[in-house]
Short mmCIF file of C-alpha atoms in Angstrom, two decimals:
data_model
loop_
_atom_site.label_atom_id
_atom_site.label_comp_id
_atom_site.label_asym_id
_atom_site.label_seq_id
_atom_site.Cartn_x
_atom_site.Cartn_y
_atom_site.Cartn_z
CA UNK K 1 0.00 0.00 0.00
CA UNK K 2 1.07 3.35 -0.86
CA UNK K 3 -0.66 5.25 2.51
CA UNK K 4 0.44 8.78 0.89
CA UNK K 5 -1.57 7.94 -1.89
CA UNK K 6 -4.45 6.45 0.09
CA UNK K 7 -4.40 9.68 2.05
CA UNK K 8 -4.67 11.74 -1.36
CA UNK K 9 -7.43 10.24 -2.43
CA UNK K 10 -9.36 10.78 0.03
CA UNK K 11 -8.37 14.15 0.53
CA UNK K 12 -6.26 14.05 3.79
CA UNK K 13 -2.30 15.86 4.73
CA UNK K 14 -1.31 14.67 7.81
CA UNK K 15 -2.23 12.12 10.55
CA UNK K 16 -1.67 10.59 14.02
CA UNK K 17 -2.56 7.96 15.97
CA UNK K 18 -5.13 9.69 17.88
CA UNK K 19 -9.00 10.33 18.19
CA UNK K 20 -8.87 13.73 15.95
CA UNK K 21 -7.31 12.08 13.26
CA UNK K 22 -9.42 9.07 13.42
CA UNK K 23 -12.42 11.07 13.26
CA UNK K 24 -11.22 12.95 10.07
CA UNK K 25 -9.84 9.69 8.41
CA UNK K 26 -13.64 8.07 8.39
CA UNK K 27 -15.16 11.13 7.42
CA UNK K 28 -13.14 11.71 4.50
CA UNK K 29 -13.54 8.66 3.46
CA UNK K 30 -17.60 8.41 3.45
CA UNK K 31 -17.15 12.04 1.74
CA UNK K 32 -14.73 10.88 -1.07
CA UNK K 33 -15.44 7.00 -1.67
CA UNK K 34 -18.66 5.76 -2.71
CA UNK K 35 -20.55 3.14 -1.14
CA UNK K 36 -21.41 1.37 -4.30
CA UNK K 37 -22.08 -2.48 -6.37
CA UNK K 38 -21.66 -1.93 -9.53
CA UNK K 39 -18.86 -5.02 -10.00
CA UNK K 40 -21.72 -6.99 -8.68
CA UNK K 41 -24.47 -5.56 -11.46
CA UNK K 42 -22.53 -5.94 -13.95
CA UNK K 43 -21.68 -9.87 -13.11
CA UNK K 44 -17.80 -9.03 -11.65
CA UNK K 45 -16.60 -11.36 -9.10
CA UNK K 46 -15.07 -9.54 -6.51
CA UNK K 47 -12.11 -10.69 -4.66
CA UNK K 48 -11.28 -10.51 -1.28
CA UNK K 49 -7.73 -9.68 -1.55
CA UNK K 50 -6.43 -6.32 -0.59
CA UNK K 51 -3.69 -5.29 -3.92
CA UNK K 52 -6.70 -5.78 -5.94
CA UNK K 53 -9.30 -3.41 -3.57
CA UNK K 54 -6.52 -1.21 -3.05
CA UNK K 55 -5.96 -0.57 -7.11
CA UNK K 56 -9.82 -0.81 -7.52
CA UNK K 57 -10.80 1.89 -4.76
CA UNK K 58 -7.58 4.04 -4.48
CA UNK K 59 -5.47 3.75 -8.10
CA UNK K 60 -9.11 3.34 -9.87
CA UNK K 61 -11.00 5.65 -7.84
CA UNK K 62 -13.69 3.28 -7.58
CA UNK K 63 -16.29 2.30 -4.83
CA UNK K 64 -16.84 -0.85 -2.91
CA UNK K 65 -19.34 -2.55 -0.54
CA UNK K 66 -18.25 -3.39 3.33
CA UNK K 67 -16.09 -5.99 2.73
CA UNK K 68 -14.03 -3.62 0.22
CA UNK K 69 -14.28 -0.58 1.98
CA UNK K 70 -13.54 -1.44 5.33
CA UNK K 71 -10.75 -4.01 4.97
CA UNK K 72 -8.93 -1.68 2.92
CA UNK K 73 -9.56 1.22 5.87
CA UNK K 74 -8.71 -1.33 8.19
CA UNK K 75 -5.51 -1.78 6.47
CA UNK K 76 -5.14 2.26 6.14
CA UNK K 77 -5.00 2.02 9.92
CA UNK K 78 -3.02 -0.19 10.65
CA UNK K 79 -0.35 1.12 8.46
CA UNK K 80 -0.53 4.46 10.02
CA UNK K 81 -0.34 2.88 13.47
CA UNK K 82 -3.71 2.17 15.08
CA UNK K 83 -4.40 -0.68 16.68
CA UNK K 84 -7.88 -2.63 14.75
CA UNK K 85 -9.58 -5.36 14.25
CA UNK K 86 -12.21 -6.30 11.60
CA UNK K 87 -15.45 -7.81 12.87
CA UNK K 88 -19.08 -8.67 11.61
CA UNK K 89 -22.66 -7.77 11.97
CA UNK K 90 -26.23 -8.55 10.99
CA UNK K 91 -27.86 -5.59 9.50
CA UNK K 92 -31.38 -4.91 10.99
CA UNK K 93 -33.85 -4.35 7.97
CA UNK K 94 -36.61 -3.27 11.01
CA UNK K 95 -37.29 -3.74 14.15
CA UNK K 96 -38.55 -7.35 13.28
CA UNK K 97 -36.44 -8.47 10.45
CA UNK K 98 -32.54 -8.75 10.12
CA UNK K 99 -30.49 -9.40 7.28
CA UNK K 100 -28.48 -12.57 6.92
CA UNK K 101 -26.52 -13.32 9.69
CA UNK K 102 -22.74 -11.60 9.77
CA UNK K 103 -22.80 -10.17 6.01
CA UNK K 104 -21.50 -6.54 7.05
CA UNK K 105 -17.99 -6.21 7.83
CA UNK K 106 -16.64 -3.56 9.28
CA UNK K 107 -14.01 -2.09 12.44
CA UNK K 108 -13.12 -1.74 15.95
CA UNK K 109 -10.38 0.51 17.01
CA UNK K 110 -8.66 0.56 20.24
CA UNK K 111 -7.33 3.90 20.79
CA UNK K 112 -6.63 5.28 24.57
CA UNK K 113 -8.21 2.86 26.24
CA UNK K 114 -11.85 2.80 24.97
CA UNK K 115 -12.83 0.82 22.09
CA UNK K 116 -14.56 2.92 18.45
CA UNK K 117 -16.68 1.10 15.82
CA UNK K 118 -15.15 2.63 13.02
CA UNK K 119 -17.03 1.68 9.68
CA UNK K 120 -16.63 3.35 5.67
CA UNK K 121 -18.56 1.05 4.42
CA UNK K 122 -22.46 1.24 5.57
CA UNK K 123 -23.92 3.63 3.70
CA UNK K 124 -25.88 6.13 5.25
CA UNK K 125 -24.20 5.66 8.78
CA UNK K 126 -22.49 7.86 11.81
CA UNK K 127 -19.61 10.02 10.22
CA UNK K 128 -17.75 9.62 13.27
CA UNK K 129 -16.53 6.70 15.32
CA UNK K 130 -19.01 5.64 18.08
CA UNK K 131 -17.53 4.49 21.19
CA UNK K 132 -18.59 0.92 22.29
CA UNK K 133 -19.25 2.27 25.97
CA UNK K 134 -22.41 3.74 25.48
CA UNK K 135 -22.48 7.39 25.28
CA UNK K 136 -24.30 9.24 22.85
CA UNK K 137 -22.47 10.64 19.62
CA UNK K 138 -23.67 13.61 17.23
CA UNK K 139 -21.99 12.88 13.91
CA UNK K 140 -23.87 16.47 12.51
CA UNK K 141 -26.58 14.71 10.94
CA UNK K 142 -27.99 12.19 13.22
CA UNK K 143 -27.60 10.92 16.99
CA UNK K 144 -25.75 7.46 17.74
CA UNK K 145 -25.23 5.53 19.84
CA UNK K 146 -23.90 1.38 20.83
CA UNK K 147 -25.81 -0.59 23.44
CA UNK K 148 -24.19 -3.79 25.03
CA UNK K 149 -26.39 -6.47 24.48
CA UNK K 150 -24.76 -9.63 25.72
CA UNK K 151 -21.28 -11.31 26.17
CA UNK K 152 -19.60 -10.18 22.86
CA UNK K 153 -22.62 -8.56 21.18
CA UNK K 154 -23.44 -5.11 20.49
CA UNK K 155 -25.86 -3.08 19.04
CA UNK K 156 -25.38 0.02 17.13
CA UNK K 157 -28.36 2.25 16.62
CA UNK K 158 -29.59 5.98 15.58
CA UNK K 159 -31.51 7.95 16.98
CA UNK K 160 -35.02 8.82 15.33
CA UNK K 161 -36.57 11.03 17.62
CA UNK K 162 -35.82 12.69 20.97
CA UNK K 163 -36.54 9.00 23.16
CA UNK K 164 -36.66 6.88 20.26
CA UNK K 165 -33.66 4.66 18.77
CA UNK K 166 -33.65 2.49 15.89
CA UNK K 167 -30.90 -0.59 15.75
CA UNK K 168 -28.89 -0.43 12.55
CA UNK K 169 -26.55 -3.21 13.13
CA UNK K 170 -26.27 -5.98 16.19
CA UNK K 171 -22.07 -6.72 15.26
CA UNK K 172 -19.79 -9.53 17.76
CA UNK K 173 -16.68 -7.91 19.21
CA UNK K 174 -14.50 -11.39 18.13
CA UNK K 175 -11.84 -10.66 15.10
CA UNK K 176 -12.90 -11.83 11.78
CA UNK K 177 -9.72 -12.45 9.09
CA UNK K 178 -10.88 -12.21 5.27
CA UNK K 179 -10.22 -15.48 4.61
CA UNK K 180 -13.31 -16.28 7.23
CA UNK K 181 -15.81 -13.69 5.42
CA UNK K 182 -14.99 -15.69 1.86
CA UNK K 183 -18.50 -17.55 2.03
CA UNK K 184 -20.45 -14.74 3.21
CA UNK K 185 -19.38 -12.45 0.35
CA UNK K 186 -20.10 -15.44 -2.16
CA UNK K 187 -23.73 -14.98 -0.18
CA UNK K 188 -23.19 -10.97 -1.06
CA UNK K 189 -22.31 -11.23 -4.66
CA UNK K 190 -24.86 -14.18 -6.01
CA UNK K 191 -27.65 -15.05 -3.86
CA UNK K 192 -31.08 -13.84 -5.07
CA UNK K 193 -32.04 -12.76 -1.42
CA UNK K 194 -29.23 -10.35 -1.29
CA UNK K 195 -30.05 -7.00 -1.28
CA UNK K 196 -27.48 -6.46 -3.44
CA UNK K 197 -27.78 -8.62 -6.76
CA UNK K 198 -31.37 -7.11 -7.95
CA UNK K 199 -30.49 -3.06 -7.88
CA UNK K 200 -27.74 -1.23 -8.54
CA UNK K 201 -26.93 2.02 -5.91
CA UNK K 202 -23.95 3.68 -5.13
CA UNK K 203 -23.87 6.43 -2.51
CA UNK K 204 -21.94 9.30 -0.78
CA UNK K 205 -22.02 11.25 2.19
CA UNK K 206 -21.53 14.97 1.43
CA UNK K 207 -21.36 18.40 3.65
CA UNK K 208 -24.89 18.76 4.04
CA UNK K 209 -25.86 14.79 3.53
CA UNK K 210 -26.22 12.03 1.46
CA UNK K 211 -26.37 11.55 -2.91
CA UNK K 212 -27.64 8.32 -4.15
CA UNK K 213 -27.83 7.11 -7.40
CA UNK K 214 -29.92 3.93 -8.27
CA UNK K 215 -31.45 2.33 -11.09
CA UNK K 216 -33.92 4.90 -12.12
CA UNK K 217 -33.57 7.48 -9.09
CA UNK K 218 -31.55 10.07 -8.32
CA UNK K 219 -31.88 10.77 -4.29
CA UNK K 220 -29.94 14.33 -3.28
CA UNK K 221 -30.43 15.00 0.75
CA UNK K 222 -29.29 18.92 1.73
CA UNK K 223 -29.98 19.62 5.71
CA UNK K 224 -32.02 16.82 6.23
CA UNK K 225 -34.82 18.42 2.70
CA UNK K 226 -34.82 15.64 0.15
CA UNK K 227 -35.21 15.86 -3.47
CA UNK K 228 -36.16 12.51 -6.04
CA UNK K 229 -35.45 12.70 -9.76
CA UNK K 230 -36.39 9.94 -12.01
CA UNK K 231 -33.10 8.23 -14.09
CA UNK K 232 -33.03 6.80 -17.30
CA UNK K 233 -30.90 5.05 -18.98
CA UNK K 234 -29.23 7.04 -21.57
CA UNK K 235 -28.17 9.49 -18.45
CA UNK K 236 -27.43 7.46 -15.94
CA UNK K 237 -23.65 7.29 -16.51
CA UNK K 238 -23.33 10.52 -17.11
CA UNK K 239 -24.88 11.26 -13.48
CA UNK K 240 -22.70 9.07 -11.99
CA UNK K 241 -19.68 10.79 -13.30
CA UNK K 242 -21.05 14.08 -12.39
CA UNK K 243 -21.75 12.89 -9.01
CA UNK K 244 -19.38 10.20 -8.02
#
């Protein structure tokens, strides 16, 4: 890994190991890399090896799902001297349904003592890392917070009202290697029930919230007022080149 040029692309200078930098490390990220599936549309394996997300996402200046995104941040971090581990989560669709069973990836950082979820690669998730102790976290956009469920597990969730909290993802604290999440991103990347082999979407966090670009929508959030514009096809790449 080239880390200077890692740091380029997503726009930062200089870095230490500590929570400031941290902060502005994920938030770059989310602001400069796409969440995105478009190897997975358009029938690409992907590869869980990290030369090949690294010249995809950094060299290519492509996007990626979780288990691009964050492995490659993970490895970021770890280069730059942070102490990390990757981990996995179920990702709650509501309060009554949940996604199949560890298919997010994503990171813990240990850093002075108190242990961060630290994830690039969710979508429309906290900006900032959320410590796993508890305390509530305004990321600018929307209230978070991580509630200790049992043993190892842990829910993260945002807030939707003033007393109200809705779980986004219940995620085990125990380290997860790559070569562990292989079947799960076969899961990802072919199986009808995955929400991510009907529809294509890539999305990006901004200053003032979120863009999205689907199959026929075009979703652009500014201080929380949201606008819809219907896609076709003969523009659609030349939106996502405008946007992404």
């Amino acid at each position: 890994m080239n880390v200077e040029k890692y740091l380029k692309r997503i726009s930062i200078k200089q870095v230490q190991v500590d929570f400031h930098s941290l902060q502005s490390l994920q938030r770059n990220h989310m602001h400069q890399i796409p969440f995105e599936n478009l190897d997975i549309s358009r029938k690409r394996w992907i590869d869980l090896d990290l030369e090949s997300m690294y010249a995809k996402i950094i060299e290519n200046k492509r996007g990626g799902l979780c288990f691009e995104l964050n492995p490659l941040f993970n490895w970021l971090l770890t280069q730059i001297g942070f102490t990390t581990v990757m981990v996995t989560g179920t990702v709650a669709v509501d309060e009554k349904k949940w996604g199949k069973e560890n298919t997010h990836l994503t990171n813990l950082v240990e850093l002075e003592g108190t242990t961060y979820l630290t994830d690039v690669g969710f979508g429309n998730s906290s900006q900032t890392p959320i410590p796993l102790s508890g305390e509530i976290v305004d990321d600018g956009f929307h209230r978070y917070r991580i509630v200790h469920r049992s043993n190892d597990m842990y829910d993260l969730q945002q807030a939707v009202s003033n007393d109200t909290w809705k779980t986004q993802i219940r995620f085990s604290t125990e380290p997860r290697t790559l070569a562990e999440y292989e079947p799960l991103s076969s899961f990802v990347q072919t199986h009808p029930n995955s929400p991510f082999t009907n529809h294509t979407i890539v999305t990006i966090a901004t200053n003032n919230g979120r863009i999205t670009l689907t199959n026929d929508s075009l979703v652009i959030t500014q201080n929380h007022h949201k606008k819809v514009f219907n896609v076709n096809e003969d523009e659609w790449n030349h939106l996502y080149n405008s946007y992404f």
